[in-house]
Coordinates of C-alpha atoms and ligand atoms in Angstrom, one line a residue:
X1148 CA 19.1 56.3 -71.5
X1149 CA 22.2 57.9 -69.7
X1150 CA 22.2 61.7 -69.0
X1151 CA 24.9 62.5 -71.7
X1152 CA 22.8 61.2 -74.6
X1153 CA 19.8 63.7 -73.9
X1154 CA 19.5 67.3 -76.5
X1155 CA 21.9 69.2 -75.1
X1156 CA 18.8 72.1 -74.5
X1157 CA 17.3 69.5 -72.3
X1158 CA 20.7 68.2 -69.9
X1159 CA 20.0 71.7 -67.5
X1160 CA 16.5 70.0 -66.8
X1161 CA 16.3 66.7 -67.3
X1162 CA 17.1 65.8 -63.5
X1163 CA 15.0 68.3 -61.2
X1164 CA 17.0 70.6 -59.2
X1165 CA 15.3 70.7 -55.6
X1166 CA 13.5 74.5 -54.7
X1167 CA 10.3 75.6 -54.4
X1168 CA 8.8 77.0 -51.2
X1169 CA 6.2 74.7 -49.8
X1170 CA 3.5 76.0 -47.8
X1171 CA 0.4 74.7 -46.3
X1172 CA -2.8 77.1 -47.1
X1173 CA -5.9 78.2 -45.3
X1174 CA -8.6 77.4 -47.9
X1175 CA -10.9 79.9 -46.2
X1176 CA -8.8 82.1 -44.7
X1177 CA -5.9 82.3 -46.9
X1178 CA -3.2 81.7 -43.6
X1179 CA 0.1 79.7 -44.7
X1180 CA 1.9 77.3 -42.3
X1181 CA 4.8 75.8 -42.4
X1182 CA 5.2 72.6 -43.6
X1183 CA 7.6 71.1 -41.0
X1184 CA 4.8 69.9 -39.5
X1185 CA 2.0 67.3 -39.9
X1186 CA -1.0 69.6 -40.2
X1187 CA -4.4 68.4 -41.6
X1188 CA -6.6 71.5 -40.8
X1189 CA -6.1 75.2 -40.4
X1190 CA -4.9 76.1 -36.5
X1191 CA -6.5 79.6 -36.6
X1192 CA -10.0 78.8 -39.0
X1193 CA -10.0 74.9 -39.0
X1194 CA -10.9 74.6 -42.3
X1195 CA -9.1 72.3 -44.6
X1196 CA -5.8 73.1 -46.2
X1197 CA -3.5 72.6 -49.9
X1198 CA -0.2 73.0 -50.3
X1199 CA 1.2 75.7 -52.1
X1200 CA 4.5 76.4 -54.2
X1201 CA 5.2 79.9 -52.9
X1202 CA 8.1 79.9 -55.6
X1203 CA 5.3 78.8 -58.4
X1204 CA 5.6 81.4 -60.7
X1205 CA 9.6 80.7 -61.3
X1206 CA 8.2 77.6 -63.1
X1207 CA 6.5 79.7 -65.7
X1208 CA 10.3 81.2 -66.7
X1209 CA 11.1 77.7 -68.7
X1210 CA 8.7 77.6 -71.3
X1211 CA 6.0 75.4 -72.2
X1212 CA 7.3 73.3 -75.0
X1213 CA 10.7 72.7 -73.1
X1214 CA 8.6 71.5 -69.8
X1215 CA 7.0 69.2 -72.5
X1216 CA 10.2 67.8 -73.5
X1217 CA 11.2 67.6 -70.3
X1218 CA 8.4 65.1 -69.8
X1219 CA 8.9 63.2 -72.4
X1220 CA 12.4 62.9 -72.1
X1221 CA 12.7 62.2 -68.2
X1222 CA 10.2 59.1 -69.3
X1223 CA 13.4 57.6 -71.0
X1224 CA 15.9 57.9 -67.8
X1225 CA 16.3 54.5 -65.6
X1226 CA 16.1 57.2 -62.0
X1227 CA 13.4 54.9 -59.8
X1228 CA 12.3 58.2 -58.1
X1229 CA 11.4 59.7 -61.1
X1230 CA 9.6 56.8 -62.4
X1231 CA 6.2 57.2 -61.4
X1232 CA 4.3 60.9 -60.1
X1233 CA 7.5 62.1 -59.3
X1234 CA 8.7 62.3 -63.0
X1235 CA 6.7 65.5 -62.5
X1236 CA 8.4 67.0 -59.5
X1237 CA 8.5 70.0 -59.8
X1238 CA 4.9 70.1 -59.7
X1239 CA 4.3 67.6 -56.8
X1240 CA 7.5 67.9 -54.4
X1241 CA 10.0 70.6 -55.4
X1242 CA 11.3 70.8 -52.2
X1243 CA 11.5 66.6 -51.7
X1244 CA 15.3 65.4 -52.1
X1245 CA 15.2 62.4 -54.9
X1246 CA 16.5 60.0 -52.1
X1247 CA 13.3 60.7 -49.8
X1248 CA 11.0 59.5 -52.9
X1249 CA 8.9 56.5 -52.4
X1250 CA 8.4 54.4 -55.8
X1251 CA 6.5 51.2 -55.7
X1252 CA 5.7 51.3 -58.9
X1253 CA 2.8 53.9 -59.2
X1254 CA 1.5 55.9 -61.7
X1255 CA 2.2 56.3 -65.8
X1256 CA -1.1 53.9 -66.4
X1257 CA -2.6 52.9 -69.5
X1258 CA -5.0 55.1 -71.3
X1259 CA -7.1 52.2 -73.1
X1260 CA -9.5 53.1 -76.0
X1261 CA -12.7 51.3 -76.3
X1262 CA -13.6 49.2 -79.4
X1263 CA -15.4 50.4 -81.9
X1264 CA -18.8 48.5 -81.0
X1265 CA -18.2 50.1 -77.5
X1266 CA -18.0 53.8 -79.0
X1267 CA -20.7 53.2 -81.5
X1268 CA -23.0 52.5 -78.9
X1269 CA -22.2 55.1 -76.6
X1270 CA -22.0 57.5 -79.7
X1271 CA -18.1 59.4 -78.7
X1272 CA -14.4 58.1 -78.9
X1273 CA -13.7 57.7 -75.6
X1274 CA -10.7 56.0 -73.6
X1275 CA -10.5 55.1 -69.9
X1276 CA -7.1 55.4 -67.9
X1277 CA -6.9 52.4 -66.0
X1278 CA -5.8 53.4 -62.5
X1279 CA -6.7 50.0 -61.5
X1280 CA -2.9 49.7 -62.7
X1281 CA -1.5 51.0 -59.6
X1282 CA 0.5 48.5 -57.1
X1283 CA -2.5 48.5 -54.6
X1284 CA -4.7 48.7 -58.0
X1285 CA -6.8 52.2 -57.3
X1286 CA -5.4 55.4 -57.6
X1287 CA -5.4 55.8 -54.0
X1288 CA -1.4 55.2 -54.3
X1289 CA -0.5 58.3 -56.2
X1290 CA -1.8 60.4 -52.8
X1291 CA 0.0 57.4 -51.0
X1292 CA 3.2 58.2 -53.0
X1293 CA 3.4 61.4 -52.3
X1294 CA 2.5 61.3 -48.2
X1295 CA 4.8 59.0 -47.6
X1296 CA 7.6 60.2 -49.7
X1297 CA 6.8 63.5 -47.3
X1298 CA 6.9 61.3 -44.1
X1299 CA 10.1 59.1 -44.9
X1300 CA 11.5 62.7 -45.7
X1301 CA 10.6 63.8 -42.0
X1302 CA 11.9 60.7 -40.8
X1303 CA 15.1 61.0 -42.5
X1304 CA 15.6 64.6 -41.5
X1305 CA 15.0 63.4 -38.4
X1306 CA 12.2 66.3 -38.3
X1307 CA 10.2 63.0 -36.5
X1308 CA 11.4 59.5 -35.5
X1309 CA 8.5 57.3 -35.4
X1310 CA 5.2 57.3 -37.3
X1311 CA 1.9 55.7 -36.6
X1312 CA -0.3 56.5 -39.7
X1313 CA -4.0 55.7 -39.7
X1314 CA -7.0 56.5 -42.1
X1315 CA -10.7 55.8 -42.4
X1316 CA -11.8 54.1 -45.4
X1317 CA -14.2 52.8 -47.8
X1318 CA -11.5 50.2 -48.6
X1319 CA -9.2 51.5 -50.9
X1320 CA -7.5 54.1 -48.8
X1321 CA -6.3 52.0 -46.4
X1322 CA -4.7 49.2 -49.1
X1323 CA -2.8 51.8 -50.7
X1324 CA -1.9 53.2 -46.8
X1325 CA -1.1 50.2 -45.5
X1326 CA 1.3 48.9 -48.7
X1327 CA 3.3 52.1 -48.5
X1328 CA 3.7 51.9 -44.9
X1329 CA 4.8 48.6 -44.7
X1330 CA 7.4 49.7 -47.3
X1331 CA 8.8 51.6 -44.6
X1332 CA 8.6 49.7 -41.5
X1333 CA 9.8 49.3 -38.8
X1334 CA 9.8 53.4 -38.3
X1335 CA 6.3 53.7 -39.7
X1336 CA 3.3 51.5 -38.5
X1337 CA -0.3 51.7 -40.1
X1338 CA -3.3 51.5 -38.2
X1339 CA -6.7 51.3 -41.2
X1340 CA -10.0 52.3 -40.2
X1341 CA -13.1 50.4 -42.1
X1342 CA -16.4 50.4 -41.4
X1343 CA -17.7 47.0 -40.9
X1344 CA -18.9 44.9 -43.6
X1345 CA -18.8 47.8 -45.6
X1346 CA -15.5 46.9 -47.8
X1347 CA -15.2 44.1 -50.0
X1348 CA -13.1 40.5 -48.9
X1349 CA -10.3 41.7 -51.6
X1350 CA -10.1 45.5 -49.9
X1351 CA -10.3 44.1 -46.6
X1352 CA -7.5 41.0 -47.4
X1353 CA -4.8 44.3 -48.6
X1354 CA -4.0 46.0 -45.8
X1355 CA -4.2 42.8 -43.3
X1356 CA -1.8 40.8 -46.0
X1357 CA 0.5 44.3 -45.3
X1358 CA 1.1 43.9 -41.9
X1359 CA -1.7 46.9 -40.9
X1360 CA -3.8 47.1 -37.2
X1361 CA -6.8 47.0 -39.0
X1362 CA -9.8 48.2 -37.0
X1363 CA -13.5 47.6 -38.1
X1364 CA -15.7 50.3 -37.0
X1365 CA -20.1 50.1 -36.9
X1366 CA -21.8 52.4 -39.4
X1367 CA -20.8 53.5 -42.8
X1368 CA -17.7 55.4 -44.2
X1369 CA -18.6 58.8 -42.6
X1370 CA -18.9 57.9 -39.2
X1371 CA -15.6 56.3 -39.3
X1372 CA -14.0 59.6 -40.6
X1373 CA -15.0 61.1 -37.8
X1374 CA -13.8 58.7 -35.2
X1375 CA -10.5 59.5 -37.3
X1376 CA -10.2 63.1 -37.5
X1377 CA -11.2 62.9 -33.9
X1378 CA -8.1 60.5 -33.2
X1379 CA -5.7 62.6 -35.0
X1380 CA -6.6 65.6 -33.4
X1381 CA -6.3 64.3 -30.4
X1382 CA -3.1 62.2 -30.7
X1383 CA -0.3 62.3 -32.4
X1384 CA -1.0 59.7 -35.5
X1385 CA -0.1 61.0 -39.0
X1386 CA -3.7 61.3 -41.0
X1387 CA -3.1 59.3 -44.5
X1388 CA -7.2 60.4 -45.8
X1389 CA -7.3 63.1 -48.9
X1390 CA -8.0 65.6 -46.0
X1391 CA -3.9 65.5 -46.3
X1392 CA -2.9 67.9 -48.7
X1393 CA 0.2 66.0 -49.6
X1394 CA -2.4 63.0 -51.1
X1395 CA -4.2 65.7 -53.1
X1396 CA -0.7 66.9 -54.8
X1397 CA 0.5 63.5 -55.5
X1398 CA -3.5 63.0 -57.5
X1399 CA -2.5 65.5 -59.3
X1400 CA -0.2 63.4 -61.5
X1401 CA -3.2 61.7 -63.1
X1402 CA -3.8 64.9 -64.8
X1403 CA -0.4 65.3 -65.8
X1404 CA -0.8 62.2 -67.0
X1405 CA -3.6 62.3 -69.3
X1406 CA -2.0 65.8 -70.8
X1407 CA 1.1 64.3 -71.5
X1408 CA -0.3 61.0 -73.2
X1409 CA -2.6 63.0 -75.5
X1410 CA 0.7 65.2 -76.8
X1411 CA -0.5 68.1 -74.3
X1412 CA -3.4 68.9 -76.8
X1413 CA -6.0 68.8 -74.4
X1414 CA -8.4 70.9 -77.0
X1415 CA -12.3 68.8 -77.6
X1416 CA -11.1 67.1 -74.8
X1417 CA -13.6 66.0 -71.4
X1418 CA -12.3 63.9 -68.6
X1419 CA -14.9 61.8 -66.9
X1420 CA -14.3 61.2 -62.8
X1421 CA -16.3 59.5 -59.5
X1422 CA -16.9 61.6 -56.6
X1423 CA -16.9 60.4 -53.5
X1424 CA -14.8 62.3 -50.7
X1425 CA -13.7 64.3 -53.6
X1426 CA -10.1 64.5 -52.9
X1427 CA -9.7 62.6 -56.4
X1428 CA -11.9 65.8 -58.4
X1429 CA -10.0 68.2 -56.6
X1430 CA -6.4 66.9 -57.6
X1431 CA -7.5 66.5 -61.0
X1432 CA -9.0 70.3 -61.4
X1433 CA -5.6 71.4 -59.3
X1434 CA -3.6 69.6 -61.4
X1435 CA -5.0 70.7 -65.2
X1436 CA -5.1 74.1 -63.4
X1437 CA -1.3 74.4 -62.9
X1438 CA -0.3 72.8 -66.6
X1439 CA -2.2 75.5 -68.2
X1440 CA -1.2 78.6 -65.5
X1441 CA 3.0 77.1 -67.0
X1442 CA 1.5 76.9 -70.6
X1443 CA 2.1 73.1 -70.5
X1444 CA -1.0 72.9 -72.1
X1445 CA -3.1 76.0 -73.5
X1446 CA -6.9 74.5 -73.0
X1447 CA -8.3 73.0 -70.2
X1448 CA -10.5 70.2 -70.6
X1449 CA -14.1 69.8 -69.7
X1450 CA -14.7 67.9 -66.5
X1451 CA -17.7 65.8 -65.2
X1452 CA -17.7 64.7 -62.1
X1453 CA -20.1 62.0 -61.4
X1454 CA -22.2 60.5 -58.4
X1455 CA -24.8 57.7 -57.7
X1456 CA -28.2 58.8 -56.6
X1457 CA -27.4 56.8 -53.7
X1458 CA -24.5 59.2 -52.3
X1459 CA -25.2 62.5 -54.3
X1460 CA -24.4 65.7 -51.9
X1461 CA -22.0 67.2 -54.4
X1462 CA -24.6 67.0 -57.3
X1463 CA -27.5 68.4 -55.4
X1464 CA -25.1 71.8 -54.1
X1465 CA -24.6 72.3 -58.0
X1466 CA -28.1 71.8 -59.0
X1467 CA -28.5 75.3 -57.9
X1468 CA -27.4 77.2 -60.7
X1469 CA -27.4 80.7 -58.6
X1470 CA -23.4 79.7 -57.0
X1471 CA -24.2 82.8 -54.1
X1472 CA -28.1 80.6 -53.3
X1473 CA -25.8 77.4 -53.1
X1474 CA -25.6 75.7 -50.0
X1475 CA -24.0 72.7 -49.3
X1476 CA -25.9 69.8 -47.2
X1477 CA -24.8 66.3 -46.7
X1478 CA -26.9 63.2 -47.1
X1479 CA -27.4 60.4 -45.2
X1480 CA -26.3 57.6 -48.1
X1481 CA -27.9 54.5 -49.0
X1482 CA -26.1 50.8 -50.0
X1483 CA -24.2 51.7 -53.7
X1484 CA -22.5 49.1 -55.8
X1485 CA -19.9 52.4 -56.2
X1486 CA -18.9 51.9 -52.6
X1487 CA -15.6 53.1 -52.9
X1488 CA -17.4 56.6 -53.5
X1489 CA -20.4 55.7 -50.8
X1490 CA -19.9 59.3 -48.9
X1491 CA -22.4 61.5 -47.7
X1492 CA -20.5 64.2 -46.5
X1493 CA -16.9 64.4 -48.3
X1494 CA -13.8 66.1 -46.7
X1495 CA -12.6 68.0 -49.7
X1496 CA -15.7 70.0 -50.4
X1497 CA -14.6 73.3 -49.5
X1498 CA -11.5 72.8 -52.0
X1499 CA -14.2 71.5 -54.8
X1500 CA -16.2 75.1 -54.2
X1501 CA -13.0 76.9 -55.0
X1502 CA -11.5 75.4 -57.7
X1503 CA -14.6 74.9 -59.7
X1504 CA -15.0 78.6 -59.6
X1505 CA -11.5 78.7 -60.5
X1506 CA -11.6 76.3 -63.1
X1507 CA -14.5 78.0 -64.4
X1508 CA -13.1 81.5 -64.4
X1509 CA -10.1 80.5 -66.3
X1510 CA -12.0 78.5 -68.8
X1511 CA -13.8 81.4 -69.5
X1512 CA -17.3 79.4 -69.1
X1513 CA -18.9 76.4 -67.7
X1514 CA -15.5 73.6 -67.6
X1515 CA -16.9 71.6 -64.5
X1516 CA -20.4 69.5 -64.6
X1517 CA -21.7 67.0 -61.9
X1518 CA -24.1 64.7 -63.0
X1519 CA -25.8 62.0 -61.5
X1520 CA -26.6 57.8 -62.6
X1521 CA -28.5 55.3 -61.3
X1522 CA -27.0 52.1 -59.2
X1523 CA -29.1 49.7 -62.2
X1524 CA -27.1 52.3 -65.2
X1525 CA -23.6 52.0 -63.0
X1526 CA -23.8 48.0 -62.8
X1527 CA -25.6 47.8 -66.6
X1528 CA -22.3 49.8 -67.8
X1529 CA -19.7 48.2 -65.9
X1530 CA -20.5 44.8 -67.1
X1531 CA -21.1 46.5 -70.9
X1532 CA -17.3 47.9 -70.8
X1533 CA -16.1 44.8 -69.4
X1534 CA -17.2 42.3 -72.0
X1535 CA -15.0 44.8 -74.1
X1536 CA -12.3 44.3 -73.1
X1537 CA -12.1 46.3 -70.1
X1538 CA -11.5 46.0 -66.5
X1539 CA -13.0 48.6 -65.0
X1540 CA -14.5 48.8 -61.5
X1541 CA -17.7 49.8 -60.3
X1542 CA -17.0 53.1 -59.7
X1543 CA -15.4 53.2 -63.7
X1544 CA -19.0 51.7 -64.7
X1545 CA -19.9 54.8 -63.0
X1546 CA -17.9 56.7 -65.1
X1547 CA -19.3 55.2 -68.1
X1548 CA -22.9 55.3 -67.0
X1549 CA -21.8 59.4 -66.3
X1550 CA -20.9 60.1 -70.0
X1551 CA -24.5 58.7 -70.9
X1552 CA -26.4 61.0 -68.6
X1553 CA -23.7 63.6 -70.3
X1554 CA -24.0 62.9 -73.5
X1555 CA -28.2 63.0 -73.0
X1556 CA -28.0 65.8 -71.4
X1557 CA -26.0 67.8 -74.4
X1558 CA -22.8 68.4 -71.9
X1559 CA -20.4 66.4 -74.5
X1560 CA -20.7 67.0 -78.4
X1561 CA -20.2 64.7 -81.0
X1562 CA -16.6 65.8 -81.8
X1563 CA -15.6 65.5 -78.0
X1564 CA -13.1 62.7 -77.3
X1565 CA -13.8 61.4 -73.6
X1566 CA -11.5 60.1 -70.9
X1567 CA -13.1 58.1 -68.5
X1568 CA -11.6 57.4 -64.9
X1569 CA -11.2 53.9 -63.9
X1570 CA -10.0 54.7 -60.6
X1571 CA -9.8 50.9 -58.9
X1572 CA -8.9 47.2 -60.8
X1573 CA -12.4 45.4 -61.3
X1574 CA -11.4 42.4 -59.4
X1575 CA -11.6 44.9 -56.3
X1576 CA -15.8 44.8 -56.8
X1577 CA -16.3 41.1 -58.1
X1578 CA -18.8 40.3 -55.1
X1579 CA -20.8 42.7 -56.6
X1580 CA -20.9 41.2 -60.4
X1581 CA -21.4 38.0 -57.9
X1582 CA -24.9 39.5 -56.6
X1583 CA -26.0 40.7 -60.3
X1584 CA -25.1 36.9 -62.0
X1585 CA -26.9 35.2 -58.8
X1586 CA -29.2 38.2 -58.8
X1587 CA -28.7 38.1 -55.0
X1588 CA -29.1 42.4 -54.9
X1589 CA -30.4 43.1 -51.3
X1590 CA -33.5 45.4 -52.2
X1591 CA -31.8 48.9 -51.1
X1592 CA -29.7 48.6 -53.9
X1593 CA -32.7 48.9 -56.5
X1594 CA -30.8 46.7 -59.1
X1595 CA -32.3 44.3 -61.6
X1596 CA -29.7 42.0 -63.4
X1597 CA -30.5 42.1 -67.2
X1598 CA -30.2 38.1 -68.1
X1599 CA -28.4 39.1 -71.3
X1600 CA -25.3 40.4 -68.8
X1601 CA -25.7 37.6 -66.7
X1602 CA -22.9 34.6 -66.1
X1603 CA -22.0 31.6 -64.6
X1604 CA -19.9 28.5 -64.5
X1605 CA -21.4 25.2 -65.7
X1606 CA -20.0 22.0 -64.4
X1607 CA -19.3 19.5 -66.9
X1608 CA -20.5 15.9 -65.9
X1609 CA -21.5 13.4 -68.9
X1610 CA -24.2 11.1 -67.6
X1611 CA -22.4 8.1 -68.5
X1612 CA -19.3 8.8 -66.5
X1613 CA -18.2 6.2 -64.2
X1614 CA -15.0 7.6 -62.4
X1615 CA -14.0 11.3 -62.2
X1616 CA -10.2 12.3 -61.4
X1617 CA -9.2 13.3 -57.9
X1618 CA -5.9 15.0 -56.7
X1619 CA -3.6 12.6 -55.6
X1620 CA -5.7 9.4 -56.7
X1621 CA -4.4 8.0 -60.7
X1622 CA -7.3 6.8 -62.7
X1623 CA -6.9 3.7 -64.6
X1624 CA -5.7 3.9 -68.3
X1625 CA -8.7 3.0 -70.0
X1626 CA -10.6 4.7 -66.9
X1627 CA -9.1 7.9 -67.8
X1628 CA -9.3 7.7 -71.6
X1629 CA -12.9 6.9 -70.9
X1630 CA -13.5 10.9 -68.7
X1631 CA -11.4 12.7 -71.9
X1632 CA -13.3 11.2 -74.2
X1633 CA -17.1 11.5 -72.9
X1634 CA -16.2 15.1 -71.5
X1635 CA -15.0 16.1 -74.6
X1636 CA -18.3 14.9 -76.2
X1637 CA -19.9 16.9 -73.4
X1638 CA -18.4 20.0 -74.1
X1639 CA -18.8 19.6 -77.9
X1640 CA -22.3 19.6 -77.5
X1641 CA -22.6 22.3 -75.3
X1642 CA -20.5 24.1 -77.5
X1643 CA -22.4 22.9 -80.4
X1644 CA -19.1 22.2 -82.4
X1645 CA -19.2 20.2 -85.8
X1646 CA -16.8 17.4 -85.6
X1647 CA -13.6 17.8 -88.0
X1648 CA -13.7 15.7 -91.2
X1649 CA -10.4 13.8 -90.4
X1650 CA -8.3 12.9 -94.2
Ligands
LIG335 C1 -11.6 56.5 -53.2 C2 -12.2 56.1 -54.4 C3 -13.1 56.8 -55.1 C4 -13.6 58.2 -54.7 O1 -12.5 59.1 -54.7 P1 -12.6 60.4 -53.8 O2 -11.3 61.0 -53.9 O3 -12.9 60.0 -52.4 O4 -13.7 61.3 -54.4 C5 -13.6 56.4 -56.3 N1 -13.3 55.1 -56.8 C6 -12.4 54.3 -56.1 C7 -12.1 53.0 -56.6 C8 -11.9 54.8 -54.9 O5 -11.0 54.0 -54.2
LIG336 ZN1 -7.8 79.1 -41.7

């Protein structure tokens, strides 16, 4: 739709007018820097930073319900940039010209409810927000979005001239990284990090089909985030992990998101997420947190943040209900079908212990719960949701198994609708519905394949066949005839089909 045809109220704000005063912030010691710079911890404390609208509170002159029709308008303009996380841009990038914006096609996914034999047997209405949908299919590439709309806006400034981005990665980081980057080659080169064997073959074939340097490292995702944080201290590399604040602002649309496709009624409302260097938690907390301080929306939902007992550090700090006794500790994590999330010691922690207080606070009560599932519960679910019609990942089976623990432990109530995160496209994981249908687990894992979930081709071969087809090699006429019609017979009586009654 063209600009004229919009309410006349909405014209002044339907295309975003660039402002705001962007500044990185201390999380610990409440320092700002400036944001000319690539900067991934604090120079004076060296703790980690988010960036901050200094001009914030301007937002809150335009009221609520015209930011809501703002929204739902700017969904109708044909603007690329404003297409995907930047259709909220005044929340994400004020300060980013529309011609610096990087759209490949992210954001705006599907919110999917289940079927109803899905709900009744979980026992709530629940939906899941497929960020498997995103071009690199996680969500991975609304953080991407946003970093490397910031970057090409450097380069094109000419604030920098040349880029060499690198992260570590349990796989999904470094296919969004490397896609976006390749977008902008020649002036930006990616360099991924992986720890070996430790990603799947369709995470590891994404950033070598995008043209990345793609570097496999011995030991498990936390070593090689520390060979990385190492290397961009060190060097000058621009660091594309969540421990860059621009990733965490563009994750924030996901919350946006889910606000505006439930009519910003966000009342009874829970949102279900996996936690594994928690950047993802803390953009969705951040991002709820900024709707409701612009009275976008006037309740702020329940959140459960969910981890395997294989990789649980964030679960066992808040098992301590005394927040001054809590301290945090990592863990040293074991093999977990929710890989993607297979961290022992995440980055963003220091961000989670504010904004949950935060959250909290404003909430006026308990908003925020961590609870914890079982590798056997996060398989069991995946496949359940799948063979409804889903295609969630393992870490969205982990978001399923999450709302059971929830639900059993009385966090949700009945009248509670529940939006589950499905933060990577199922295909991502398939070795692992691989090891549960050939039950070919390795022990650590401590799953058991239930034979009612279980699947597998059959090849169809009638005993009396004679000649099969080949590629490139004609059978003869009656030859041919002869495989449709004994394969046919074959099938029909694996099938157990009844044969018409022909007139
Ligand atoms: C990265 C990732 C996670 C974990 O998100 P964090 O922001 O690291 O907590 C979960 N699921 C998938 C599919 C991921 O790629
Ligand atoms: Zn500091």
């Amino acid at each position: 739709m063209k600009t004229e045809n919009f309410p006349n109220k909405i014209q002044p704000y339907l295309l975003p007018k660039i402002g705001g005063e962007m500044v990185y912030r201390g999380i610990k010691c409440n320092e700002e820097f400036d944001i000319d710079q690539l900067l991934y911890t604090c120079p004076k404390c060296g703790s980690v930073l988010l960036l901050e609208d200094k001009l914030f509170e301007q937002l809150r002159i335009i009221p609520g319900d015209i930011w809501r029709k703002v929204f739902d308008y700017r969904r109708m303009l044909n603007v690329p940039a404003l297409k995907g996380i930047y259709l909220y841009h005044e929340f994400i990038g004020p300060t980013l010209p529309l011609d610096s914006i990087v759209y490949l096609g992210e954001g705006n996914t599907p919110i999917v409810e289940a079927n109803a034999p899905l709900q009744k047997e979980v026992g709530r209405k629940f939906y899941f927000k497929n960020d498997g949908q995103n071009p690199s299919a996680s969500f991975k590439d609304r953080g991407m979005a946003s970093a490397l709309s910031y970057i090409n806006h450097l380069l094109r400034t000419g604030a920098v001239s040349e880029i060499l981005a690198v992260c570590a990665s349990t796989g999904d980081t470094s296919a969004s990284a490397a896609l976006y980057a390749s977008y902008l080659q020649p002036r930006i080169k990616s360099a991924v990090l992986l720890p070996h064997k430790k990603v799947t073959p369709q995470q590891l074939a994404q950033p070598l089909g995008s043209g990345a340097v793609v570097l496999e490292i011995p030991g498990v995702f936390d070593d090689c985030m520390k060979v990385v944080e190492a290397l961009s201290d060190d060097y000058n590399v621009a660091l594309l992990n969540s421990k860059n604040a621009w990733r965490i602002l563009g994750q924030e649309s996901y919350s946006y998101e889910i606000a505006q496709q439930f009519d910003y009624n966000l009342d009874k409302k829970t949102v279900v997420v996996p936690i594994g260097n928690a950047g993802n938690i803390t953009a969705i907390i951040s991002g709820f947190l900024k709707f409701f301080e612009t009275g976008i929306i006037d309740t702020l939902p329940k959140i459960i943040g969910v981890q395997s007992a294989h990789a649980d550090p964030v679960y066992r700090y808040y098992l301590e209900p005394d927040s001054k006794k809590r301290v945090f500790k990592p863990v040293t994590v074991r093999p977990s079908v929710a890989q993607a999330a297979m961290i022992g010691n995440p980055v963003s922690m220091p961000r989670v212990i504010n904004l949950v207080e935060k959250y909290n606070e404003k909430g006026k009560g308990q908003k925020v719960f961590f609870v914890e599932v079982t590798e056997q519960a996060i398989m069991d679910w995946q496949l359940t949701a799948n063979r409804n019609g889903h295609i969630v990942c393992t870490q969205g089976g982990e978001t399923l198994a999450g709302l059971i623990e929830a639900i059993n432990s009385g966090v949700v109530e009945r009248n509670e609708e529940v939006i589950l995160d499905s933060t990577a496209h199922s295909l991502k994981f398939s070795g692992f519905q691989e090891m549960y249908f050939e039950d070919s687990f390795p022990e650590a894992f401590e799953i058991v394949p239930k034979r009612e979930f279980q699947n597998s081709p059959r090849l169809v071969c009638p005993s009396g066949l004679k000649e099969a087809p080949e590629p490139g090699k004609q059978l003869a006429p009656e030859r041919f005839e002869e495989f449709v019609r004994l394969t046919t017979e074959e099938i029909a009586s694996i099938l157990n089909l009844k044969k018409k009654k022909k007139a």
